XYZ file of N, CA and C in Angstrom:
765
model
N 102.996 77.004 -45.649
C 101.758 77.273 -44.689
C 101.844 76.456 -43.460
N 101.554 76.728 -42.402
C 101.645 75.993 -41.201
C 100.145 75.664 -40.755
N 99.988 74.424 -40.572
C 98.515 73.609 -40.156
C 98.272 74.169 -38.903
N 97.054 74.537 -38.205
C 97.102 74.633 -36.791
C 96.473 73.384 -36.417
N 97.106 72.779 -35.255
C 96.597 71.703 -34.831
C 95.411 71.799 -33.647
N 94.645 71.532 -33.656
C 93.216 70.929 -32.519
C 93.655 70.891 -31.312
N 93.129 71.543 -30.238
C 93.571 71.802 -28.895
C 93.402 70.427 -28.327
N 94.513 69.801 -27.626
C 94.420 68.423 -27.170
C 93.679 68.346 -25.579
N 92.727 67.265 -25.480
C 91.903 67.060 -24.429
C 93.080 66.590 -23.539
N 92.770 67.030 -22.164
C 93.383 66.460 -21.055
C 93.283 64.622 -21.118
N 94.317 64.131 -20.914
C 94.412 62.481 -20.875
C 93.306 62.148 -19.279
N 92.539 61.392 -20.296
C 91.783 60.700 -19.080
C 92.512 59.507 -18.277
N 92.130 59.474 -17.065
C 92.579 58.075 -16.216
C 92.706 56.943 -16.914
N 93.155 55.956 -16.665
C 93.089 54.558 -17.007
C 91.996 54.114 -16.368
N 91.402 52.870 -16.948
C 90.239 52.477 -16.339
C 90.460 52.047 -15.076
N 91.895 51.157 -14.380
C 91.523 50.939 -13.118
C 91.639 52.342 -12.152
N 92.410 53.417 -12.638
C 92.300 54.632 -11.962
C 91.003 55.222 -11.679
N 90.218 55.149 -12.943
C 88.904 55.274 -12.658
C 88.006 54.541 -11.755
N 87.987 53.219 -11.694
C 87.649 52.527 -10.514
C 87.997 52.607 -9.123
N 89.409 53.290 -8.857
C 89.691 53.625 -7.844
C 89.127 54.742 -7.188
N 89.187 55.695 -7.917
C 88.505 57.015 -7.471
C 87.117 56.698 -7.315
N 86.179 56.092 -7.746
C 84.939 55.534 -7.845
C 84.737 55.102 -6.276
N 85.564 54.039 -6.265
C 85.613 53.307 -4.663
C 85.999 54.218 -3.814
N 86.557 55.088 -4.010
C 87.377 56.354 -2.849
C 86.133 57.219 -2.567
N 85.328 57.565 -3.685
C 84.169 58.458 -3.312
C 82.814 57.659 -2.728
N 82.719 56.611 -2.998
C 81.698 55.568 -2.162
C 82.020 55.504 -0.748
N 83.198 55.185 -0.338
C 83.814 54.896 1.009
C 83.248 56.230 1.728
N 83.960 57.502 1.059
C 83.802 58.558 1.642
C 82.430 59.070 2.199
N 81.586 58.672 1.116
C 79.977 59.179 0.923
C 79.658 58.108 2.190
N 80.014 57.057 2.383
C 79.159 56.180 3.281
C 79.543 56.440 4.765
N 81.222 56.857 4.726
C 81.655 57.288 6.086
C 80.786 58.341 6.649
N 80.684 59.347 5.844
C 80.017 60.657 6.102
C 78.493 60.346 6.882
N 77.813 59.255 5.798
C 76.835 59.038 6.400
C 76.329 58.163 7.600
N 77.498 57.512 7.715
C 77.477 56.635 9.143
C 77.457 57.573 10.276
N 78.740 58.700 10.129
C 78.533 59.734 11.369
C 77.526 60.371 11.540
N 76.790 60.685 10.600
C 75.470 61.390 10.921
C 74.594 60.459 10.970
N 74.653 59.587 11.014
C 73.390 58.569 11.677
C 73.557 58.141 12.831
N 74.962 58.077 13.156
C 75.267 57.713 14.487
C 75.155 58.872 15.885
N 74.564 59.980 15.357
C 74.110 61.107 16.344
C 72.668 61.149 16.601
N 72.209 60.359 17.693
C 70.894 60.735 18.159
C 70.457 61.685 18.347
N 68.749 61.534 18.244
C 68.447 63.092 18.361
C 68.685 63.481 20.498
N 68.856 64.771 20.431
C 68.940 64.838 21.565
C 70.326 64.448 22.533
N 71.309 64.226 21.408
C 72.339 63.482 22.059
C 73.411 64.127 22.879
N 73.645 63.611 24.181
C 74.219 64.646 25.235
C 73.089 65.053 26.115
N 71.975 64.941 25.937
C 70.776 65.559 26.791
C 70.325 64.925 27.797
N 70.126 65.035 29.117
C 69.890 64.114 30.132
C 68.367 63.807 29.757
N 68.432 62.521 30.315
C 66.521 62.009 30.150
C 65.875 63.070 31.294
N 64.433 62.922 30.544
C 63.713 63.844 31.371
C 63.502 62.804 32.761
N 63.319 63.380 33.854
C 63.039 62.856 35.043
C 61.216 62.237 35.147
N 61.645 60.757 35.798
C 60.250 60.085 35.897
C 59.534 60.706 36.882
N 57.861 61.643 36.920
C 57.651 62.132 38.202
C 56.279 61.421 38.051
N 55.490 61.491 39.732
C 54.640 61.124 39.677
C 53.950 59.616 39.147
N 54.845 58.621 39.735
C 54.739 57.174 39.297
C 54.496 56.297 40.454
N 53.622 55.778 40.693
C 53.268 54.829 41.541
C 53.305 53.476 41.256
N 53.947 52.397 42.220
C 53.947 51.088 41.929
C 52.647 50.438 42.985
N 52.181 49.575 42.735
C 51.024 48.890 43.536
C 50.740 47.622 43.165
N 50.035 46.951 43.635
C 49.610 45.438 43.327
C 48.207 45.101 44.345
N 47.380 44.261 43.560
C 46.442 44.057 43.908
C 45.906 42.151 43.680
N 45.241 41.562 44.906
C 45.497 40.363 44.507
C 43.850 40.120 44.561
N 43.453 38.889 43.855
C 42.082 38.311 43.730
C 42.223 37.321 43.854
N 40.981 36.238 44.608
C 41.066 34.708 44.864
C 39.971 34.446 44.536
N 39.546 32.945 44.356
C 38.716 32.296 44.018
C 38.665 30.818 44.602
N 37.479 30.053 44.806
C 37.503 29.031 45.741
C 36.590 28.177 45.090
N 36.779 26.726 45.157
C 35.961 25.475 44.695
C 36.404 24.393 45.507
N 35.478 23.602 44.880
C 35.805 22.214 45.288
C 36.242 21.453 44.237
N 37.585 20.742 44.759
C 38.106 19.707 43.779
C 37.365 18.502 43.083
N 37.570 18.946 41.865
C 36.674 18.045 41.102
C 37.307 16.828 40.160
N 38.830 17.134 40.216
C 39.598 15.766 39.386
C 40.187 14.623 40.586
N 39.660 13.580 40.271
C 40.149 12.523 41.103
C 41.140 11.603 40.325
N 42.454 11.393 41.072
C 43.628 10.134 40.584
C 43.744 8.911 41.435
N 43.475 8.108 41.262
C 43.842 6.985 42.254
C 45.128 6.054 41.358
N 46.158 5.587 41.804
C 47.560 4.976 41.406
C 46.982 3.549 42.411
N 47.150 2.411 41.541
C 47.010 1.279 41.901
C 48.278 0.415 41.427
N 48.632 -0.482 42.488
C 49.980 -0.999 42.188
C 50.012 -2.269 42.866
N 51.275 -3.364 42.138
C 51.769 -4.210 43.170
C 53.003 -4.608 43.025
N 53.545 -5.706 43.802
C 55.189 -5.929 43.413
C 55.318 -7.372 43.594
N 55.935 -7.876 42.883
C 56.209 -9.507 42.887
C 57.997 -9.222 43.101
N 58.048 -10.581 43.223
C 59.712 -10.893 43.428
C 59.939 -12.410 43.435
N 61.196 -13.022 43.125
C 61.457 -14.439 42.567
C 62.885 -14.463 42.182
N 63.371 -15.790 42.280
C 64.815 -15.946 41.662
C 64.500 -15.598 40.225
N 63.596 -15.672 39.268
C 63.497 -15.839 37.792
C 63.201 -14.836 37.367
N 64.025 -13.893 36.359
C 63.435 -12.383 35.974
C 61.792 -13.039 34.912
N 62.000 -13.951 34.154
C 60.959 -13.947 33.635
C 59.634 -14.412 34.227
N 59.719 -15.376 35.047
C 58.759 -15.297 36.133
C 58.306 -14.317 36.941
N 59.092 -13.377 37.184
C 58.772 -12.429 37.952
C 57.562 -11.265 36.830
N 58.229 -11.073 35.892
C 57.729 -10.482 35.130
C 56.178 -11.022 34.485
N 56.196 -12.142 34.202
C 54.943 -12.863 33.841
C 53.876 -12.699 34.805
N 54.123 -12.684 35.993
C 53.384 -12.361 37.252
C 52.567 -10.797 37.209
N 53.813 -10.003 37.012
C 53.373 -8.707 37.037
C 52.540 -8.333 35.311
N 52.988 -9.153 34.546
C 51.910 -8.944 33.500
C 50.855 -9.370 33.594
N 50.429 -10.455 34.190
C 49.258 -11.139 34.701
C 48.299 -10.254 35.661
N 49.066 -9.557 36.264
C 48.144 -8.847 37.410
C 47.723 -7.552 36.826
N 48.586 -7.271 36.012
C 48.048 -5.860 35.126
C 46.928 -5.991 34.215
N 47.170 -7.451 33.315
C 46.313 -7.527 32.526
C 44.683 -7.720 33.091
N 44.640 -8.339 34.142
C 43.456 -8.583 34.892
C 43.040 -7.108 35.244
N 43.918 -6.449 36.116
C 43.391 -4.801 36.477
C 42.954 -3.891 34.923
N 43.503 -4.209 34.117
C 43.156 -3.175 33.196
C 41.565 -3.692 32.441
N 41.567 -5.176 32.351
C 40.315 -5.605 31.499
C 38.973 -5.064 32.496
N 39.057 -4.846 33.964
C 38.107 -4.432 35.165
C 37.886 -3.009 34.635
N 39.300 -2.410 34.717
C 39.055 -1.004 34.526
C 38.539 -0.456 33.224
N 38.950 -0.997 32.298
C 38.572 -0.564 31.026
C 37.089 -0.763 30.757
N 36.545 -1.904 31.509
C 34.751 -2.175 31.369
C 34.282 -0.806 31.978
N 34.660 -0.196 32.874
C 34.271 1.211 33.292
C 34.826 2.359 32.781
N 35.508 2.324 32.019
C 36.056 3.603 31.242
C 35.030 4.442 30.538
N 35.164 5.776 30.662
C 34.544 6.751 30.118
C 35.495 7.723 29.847
N 35.605 8.637 28.761
C 36.603 9.531 28.083
C 36.209 10.822 29.122
N 36.918 11.040 29.900
C 36.875 12.314 30.407
C 36.259 12.339 32.075
N 35.371 11.119 31.956
C 34.953 10.746 33.329
C 35.624 9.800 34.360
N 36.051 8.485 33.476
C 37.082 7.980 33.927
C 38.252 7.554 32.768
N 39.348 7.729 33.125
C 40.519 7.522 31.825
C 41.294 6.566 32.636
N 41.947 5.372 31.884
C 42.629 4.347 32.145
C 44.155 4.389 31.910
N 45.152 4.292 32.505
C 46.338 3.944 31.587
C 47.237 3.414 32.456
N 48.208 2.849 32.068
C 49.244 1.998 33.014
C 50.246 3.320 33.521
N 50.869 3.162 34.462
C 51.913 3.838 35.008
C 53.416 3.035 34.518
N 54.099 2.927 35.942
C 55.505 2.479 35.910
C 55.168 1.036 35.974
N 56.312 0.247 35.355
C 56.507 -0.903 35.056
C 57.923 -1.365 35.256
N 58.316 -1.984 36.203
C 59.831 -1.948 36.431
C 60.184 -3.232 36.949
N 61.357 -3.440 36.603
C 62.024 -4.969 37.172
C 63.594 -4.717 37.275
N 64.154 -5.310 38.380
C 65.407 -5.150 38.578
C 65.749 -5.862 39.359
N 67.090 -6.224 39.365
C 67.638 -7.715 40.163
C 67.852 -7.141 41.578
N 68.276 -8.374 42.116
C 68.104 -8.097 43.853
C 69.468 -8.820 43.927
N 70.450 -8.217 45.136
C 71.842 -8.250 45.010
C 72.200 -9.144 46.244
N 72.856 -10.242 46.405
C 73.209 -10.612 47.876
C 74.540 -9.884 48.268
N 74.858 -10.254 49.375
C 76.171 -9.850 50.045
C 77.144 -9.636 49.025
N 77.560 -10.818 48.787
C 78.859 -11.003 48.059
C 78.643 -10.181 46.554
N 77.526 -9.439 46.269
C 77.483 -8.663 45.048
C 76.772 -9.316 43.647
N 76.425 -10.771 43.650
C 75.957 -11.589 42.917
C 74.561 -11.404 42.913
N 73.919 -11.616 41.842
C 71.982 -11.596 41.825
C 71.723 -12.665 42.394
N 70.668 -12.377 43.229
C 70.034 -13.657 44.096
C 68.511 -13.802 43.590
N 68.424 -12.833 42.719
C 66.437 -12.683 42.599
C 66.429 -11.641 41.663
N 64.931 -11.235 41.508
C 64.612 -10.386 40.790
C 63.145 -9.771 41.488
N 62.879 -8.406 41.317
C 61.833 -8.192 41.993
C 61.404 -7.003 40.948
N 60.021 -6.376 40.941
C 59.182 -5.811 40.037
C 58.275 -5.073 40.804
N 57.680 -4.167 39.870
C 56.415 -3.509 40.159
C 55.370 -3.010 38.984
N 54.428 -3.183 39.048
C 53.505 -2.747 38.075
C 52.476 -1.488 38.567
N 52.072 -0.707 38.030
C 51.031 0.512 38.376
C 50.122 0.742 37.284
N 48.495 0.748 37.875
C 47.709 1.293 36.549
C 47.137 2.425 37.243
N 46.720 3.507 36.587
C 46.107 4.930 37.099
C 44.835 5.015 36.558
N 43.659 5.093 37.646
C 42.432 5.962 36.877
C 42.445 7.403 37.440
N 41.715 7.696 36.522
C 41.785 9.494 36.722
C 40.538 10.012 36.317
N 39.905 11.479 36.431
C 39.035 11.691 36.049
C 37.878 12.470 36.805
N 36.762 12.972 36.046
C 35.863 13.823 36.989
C 34.885 13.088 37.608
N 34.492 11.698 36.964
C 33.423 11.248 37.860
C 33.949 10.048 39.091
N 34.237 11.022 40.155
C 34.683 10.385 41.530
C 34.096 9.419 42.083
N 32.872 9.350 41.662
C 32.112 7.715 42.611
C 32.592 6.517 41.563
N 32.493 6.729 40.071
C 32.895 5.433 39.142
C 34.320 5.252 39.589
N 35.236 6.250 39.765
C 36.695 5.727 39.716
C 36.983 5.255 41.325
N 36.284 5.592 42.251
C 36.290 4.900 43.639
C 35.585 3.552 43.365
N 34.744 3.342 42.764
C 34.006 2.042 42.716
C 34.836 1.434 41.816
N 35.946 1.693 40.991
C 36.278 0.597 39.855
C 37.459 0.391 40.584
N 38.369 1.098 41.393
C 39.262 1.038 42.101
C 39.471 -0.298 43.332
N 37.834 -0.367 43.814
C 37.577 -0.979 44.617
C 37.297 -2.575 43.919
N 36.740 -2.513 42.671
C 36.553 -4.093 42.051
C 37.938 -4.388 41.813
N 38.686 -3.700 41.405
C 40.439 -4.234 41.303
C 40.884 -5.367 42.067
N 41.015 -6.405 42.043
C 41.582 -7.401 42.623
C 43.143 -7.582 42.518
N 43.491 -7.733 41.737
C 44.857 -8.131 41.259
C 46.204 -6.934 41.851
N 45.344 -5.932 42.047
C 46.458 -4.331 42.454
C 45.930 -3.945 43.573
N 46.513 -3.225 44.261
C 46.148 -2.558 45.469
C 46.345 -1.121 45.588
N 45.459 -0.337 46.348
C 45.542 1.281 46.233
C 46.835 1.873 46.933
N 47.541 2.632 45.895
C 48.998 3.001 46.352
C 48.625 4.096 46.717
N 47.927 5.479 46.104
C 48.006 6.980 46.368
C 46.934 7.207 45.775
N 45.961 8.076 46.504
C 44.820 8.802 45.975
C 45.091 10.415 45.962
N 44.523 11.017 44.945
C 45.037 12.398 44.992
C 44.183 13.114 44.213
N 43.318 14.374 44.844
C 42.488 15.092 44.041
C 43.092 16.566 43.831
N 42.566 17.253 42.567
C 42.955 18.306 42.284
C 41.956 18.812 41.307
N 42.106 19.883 40.475
C 41.140 21.025 40.136
C 41.180 20.405 38.304
N 40.180 20.054 37.991
C 39.711 20.180 36.646
C 40.209 21.309 35.620
N 40.697 21.088 34.377
C 41.036 22.089 33.647
C 40.212 23.270 33.577
N 38.817 22.650 33.377
C 37.525 23.625 33.087
C 37.558 24.294 34.673
N 37.469 23.812 35.735
C 37.648 24.249 37.108
C 38.659 25.218 37.386
N 39.648 24.959 36.603
C 40.863 25.663 37.106
C 40.685 27.110 36.029
N 40.260 27.144 34.714
C 40.164 28.357 34.291
C 39.075 29.009 34.638
N 38.330 28.514 35.236
C 37.050 29.265 35.623
C 37.337 30.182 36.937
N 37.716 29.364 37.962
C 38.524 29.887 38.786
C 39.906 31.419 38.920
N 40.485 30.759 37.760
C 41.331 31.975 37.189
C 40.705 33.103 36.816
N 39.828 32.915 35.993
C 39.065 34.112 35.075
C 38.516 34.755 36.341
N 37.739 34.264 37.291
C 37.285 34.989 38.450
C 38.305 35.991 39.524
N 39.301 34.880 39.613
C 40.330 35.778 40.499
C 40.630 36.951 39.696
N 40.978 36.851 38.201
C 41.715 38.072 37.542
C 40.842 39.108 37.395
N 39.718 39.009 37.333
C 38.648 39.831 37.337
C 38.673 40.432 38.725
N 38.783 39.749 39.652
C 38.825 40.522 41.201
C 40.071 41.351 41.249
N 41.075 41.115 40.947
C 42.367 41.344 41.029
C 42.668 42.862 40.080
N 41.826 42.664 38.767
C 41.931 43.925 38.163
C 41.092 45.156 38.607
N 40.164 44.949 39.173
C 39.333 45.974 39.846
C 39.805 46.212 41.133
N 40.266 45.352 41.674
C 41.102 46.347 42.872
C 41.897 46.948 42.766
N 42.953 46.442 41.529
C 43.963 47.492 41.507
C 43.415 48.418 40.614
N 42.633 48.833 39.795
C 41.876 49.911 39.566
C 41.489 50.951 40.613
N 40.764 50.241 41.450
C 40.196 51.114 42.959
C 41.346 51.877 43.416
N 42.278 50.875 43.947
C 43.355 51.294 44.367
C 44.387 52.321 44.127
N 44.437 52.532 42.690
C 45.302 53.439 41.935
C 44.302 54.787 41.959
N 42.814 54.444 41.413
C 42.404 55.506 41.705
C 42.298 56.422 42.898
N 42.141 55.554 43.979
C 42.072 56.296 45.539
C 43.390 56.994 45.555
N 44.694 56.242 45.417
C 46.159 56.908 45.517
C 46.123 58.050 44.498
N 45.661 58.195 43.537
C 45.244 59.249 42.731
C 44.731 60.473 43.280
N 43.637 60.156 43.777
C 42.880 61.344 44.436
C 43.310 61.518 45.833
N 44.074 60.673 46.716
C 44.511 61.378 47.898
C 45.881 62.476 47.692
N 46.196 62.143 46.495
C 47.737 63.220 46.255
C 46.940 64.123 45.280
N 45.817 64.415 45.232
C 45.267 65.453 44.431
C 45.369 65.552 43.082
N 45.360 64.168 42.247
C 45.333 64.022 40.622
C 43.959 63.646 40.564
N 43.592 63.964 39.307
C 42.177 63.652 38.847
C 42.098 62.230 38.522
N 43.374 61.658 38.087
C 43.188 60.243 37.692
C 44.498 59.591 37.467
N 44.456 58.483 36.642
C 45.819 57.763 36.310
C 46.121 57.188 35.119
N 46.899 56.974 34.493
C 47.219 56.145 33.306
C 48.197 54.775 33.777
N 48.057 53.642 32.929
C 48.819 52.592 33.299
C 50.170 52.622 32.617
N 51.172 52.371 33.265
C 52.733 52.484 32.632
C 52.940 50.953 32.131
N 52.848 50.321 33.634
C 53.485 48.601 33.158
C 52.761 47.857 33.970
N 52.373 46.454 33.398
C 51.251 45.615 34.315
C 51.965 44.256 34.157
N 51.800 43.594 35.196
C 52.011 41.704 35.021
C 51.047 41.258 36.103
N 50.766 40.391 35.322
C 49.655 39.394 36.184
C 49.863 38.058 36.211
N 49.967 37.519 37.442
C 50.537 35.918 37.914
C 49.588 35.424 38.581
N 49.612 34.178 38.450
C 48.577 33.480 38.913
C 49.286 32.571 39.794
N 48.780 32.160 41.057
C 49.283 30.690 41.894
C 48.119 30.158 42.192
N 48.167 28.766 41.884
C 47.003 27.973 41.856
C 47.671 26.700 42.570
N 47.084 26.905 43.813
C 47.310 25.733 44.879
C 46.465 24.848 44.856
N 45.565 24.769 43.719
C 44.662 23.571 44.114
C 44.967 22.231 42.996
N 46.583 22.176 43.037
C 47.076 21.007 42.164
C 46.899 19.815 43.043
N 47.638 18.528 42.543
C 47.261 17.278 43.142
C 47.431 17.333 45.123
N 46.644 16.672 45.254
C 47.050 16.570 47.251
C 46.747 15.107 47.320
N 48.308 14.708 47.259
C 48.254 13.333 47.573
C 47.777 12.717 48.737
N 47.383 11.685 48.873
C 46.966 10.777 50.519
C 47.584 9.384 50.325
N 48.393 9.183 50.700
C 49.060 7.736 50.852
C 48.341 6.769 51.896
N 47.743 5.719 50.927
C 47.169 4.817 51.647
C 47.619 3.455 51.493
N 47.011 2.586 52.504
C 47.597 1.245 52.713
C 46.528 0.229 52.726
N 46.468 -0.512 51.776
C 45.148 -1.543 51.653
C 45.619 -2.836 51.304
N 46.823 -3.360 51.563
C 47.357 -4.381 51.361
C 46.662 -5.884 51.818
N 46.166 -5.532 52.869
C 45.280 -6.856 53.418
C 43.920 -6.822 52.834
N 43.518 -6.159 51.886
C 42.011 -6.067 51.300
C 41.442 -7.587 50.845
N 40.503 -7.917 51.278
C 40.399 -9.487 51.285
C 39.748 -9.659 49.635
N 40.269 -10.969 48.969
C 39.705 -11.235 47.916
C 38.213 -11.160 47.902
N 37.463 -10.355 46.828
C 36.152 -10.542 46.465
C 35.570 -8.964 47.366
N 36.345 -8.313 47.902
C 36.024 -7.197 48.801
C 36.234 -6.027 47.434
N 35.027 -6.040 47.020
C 34.756 -4.425 45.965
C 33.896 -3.588 46.187
N 34.565 -3.261 47.765
C 33.826 -1.885 48.188
C 34.341 -0.820 47.754
N 33.565 0.347 47.393
C 34.142 1.490 46.675
C 35.480 2.120 47.454
N 36.319 2.561 46.936
C 37.627 3.264 47.918
C 36.866 4.678 48.635
N 37.188 4.588 49.783
C 36.416 5.698 50.439
C 37.380 7.023 50.195
N 36.786 8.100 49.453
C 37.679 9.453 49.296
C 36.847 10.348 49.894
N 37.273 11.759 49.578
C 36.545 13.091 49.951
C 37.549 13.896 49.988
N 36.773 14.788 48.594
C 37.522 16.230 48.302
C 37.577 17.046 48.775
N 38.600 17.912 48.775
C 38.656 19.123 49.553
C 38.200 20.287 48.610
N 38.629 21.524 49.111
C 38.486 22.431 48.236
C 39.854 23.324 48.133
N 40.048 23.820 46.750
C 40.976 24.422 46.017
C 40.977 26.209 45.805
N 41.813 26.712 45.925
C 41.943 28.114 45.940
C 42.810 28.405 44.744
N 42.492 29.522 43.789
C 43.196 29.901 42.863
C 43.493 31.143 43.162
N 44.725 32.247 43.134
C 44.807 33.684 43.270
C 45.636 33.900 42.095
N 45.306 35.304 41.764
C 45.869 36.085 40.834
C 46.386 37.472 41.639
N 47.783 37.743 41.172
C 48.273 38.800 41.409
C 48.289 39.876 40.500
N 47.787 40.973 40.515
C 47.915 42.119 39.396
C 48.876 43.188 39.787
N 50.098 43.306 39.516
C 50.949 44.169 39.649
C 51.471 45.246 38.632
N 51.758 46.533 39.008
C 52.579 47.247 37.944
C 52.691 48.825 38.542
N 52.937 49.786 37.491
C 52.844 51.303 37.905
C 51.910 51.863 37.218
N 51.699 53.201 37.800
C 50.257 54.158 37.040
C 51.130 55.684 37.141
N 50.798 56.144 36.310
C 51.242 57.550 35.747
C 49.959 58.443 36.605
N 50.293 58.928 37.758
C 49.008 60.122 38.098
C 48.967 61.118 37.128
N 47.841 61.678 36.828
C 47.507 62.729 36.293
C 46.865 63.814 36.948
């Protein structure tokens, strides 16, 4: 009697072979997906032409009195000994600080030291034959009479430079006013151009706003080396006016 054998299943690939097949299938799937994703919509079609677009700009400006004063006081010393020159500068600066800080008031009169330098003086043969140095004190703030009077009281230093500018608050106010003017002028100009070409209105496309502040520090060099001891008269100062300009530029689509 002959026994029937069950049908043999086809041999399954070994584990390494199965892993290789799976890796190949994944690579093929990713490659096909990459190809599909690389095709943008409308690929090969020309871009739509931009029509009825106008470039224009408008300027607004605001003017006000400069309200921030800066006075620089300084002195120079020289001599054969570096320590002696430095001690003289320190004494002059300490005296000026004591006088100025007694009048200080935050925001109205701020006091700070400036440059303090000491460097050698050379003879013709290249050797050091002495030392010279300078010290600086700066008074600044919005209380112009107080600052001018304090600078006049300081006797150990002399006035080197006076400059006026706009305070942050004044500059921000002028910029806001000038910007409002520029925006309104821009809108009026865009509407006029649209109507002139027979359109009902416009829509903004691009816009940029630039500020030109010419109210920065206006230095005025002064010489007061001959100021007599005990002369505590206020330093004569006179503020000028400053203008802040804002330019609005961009493009509009006429509709």
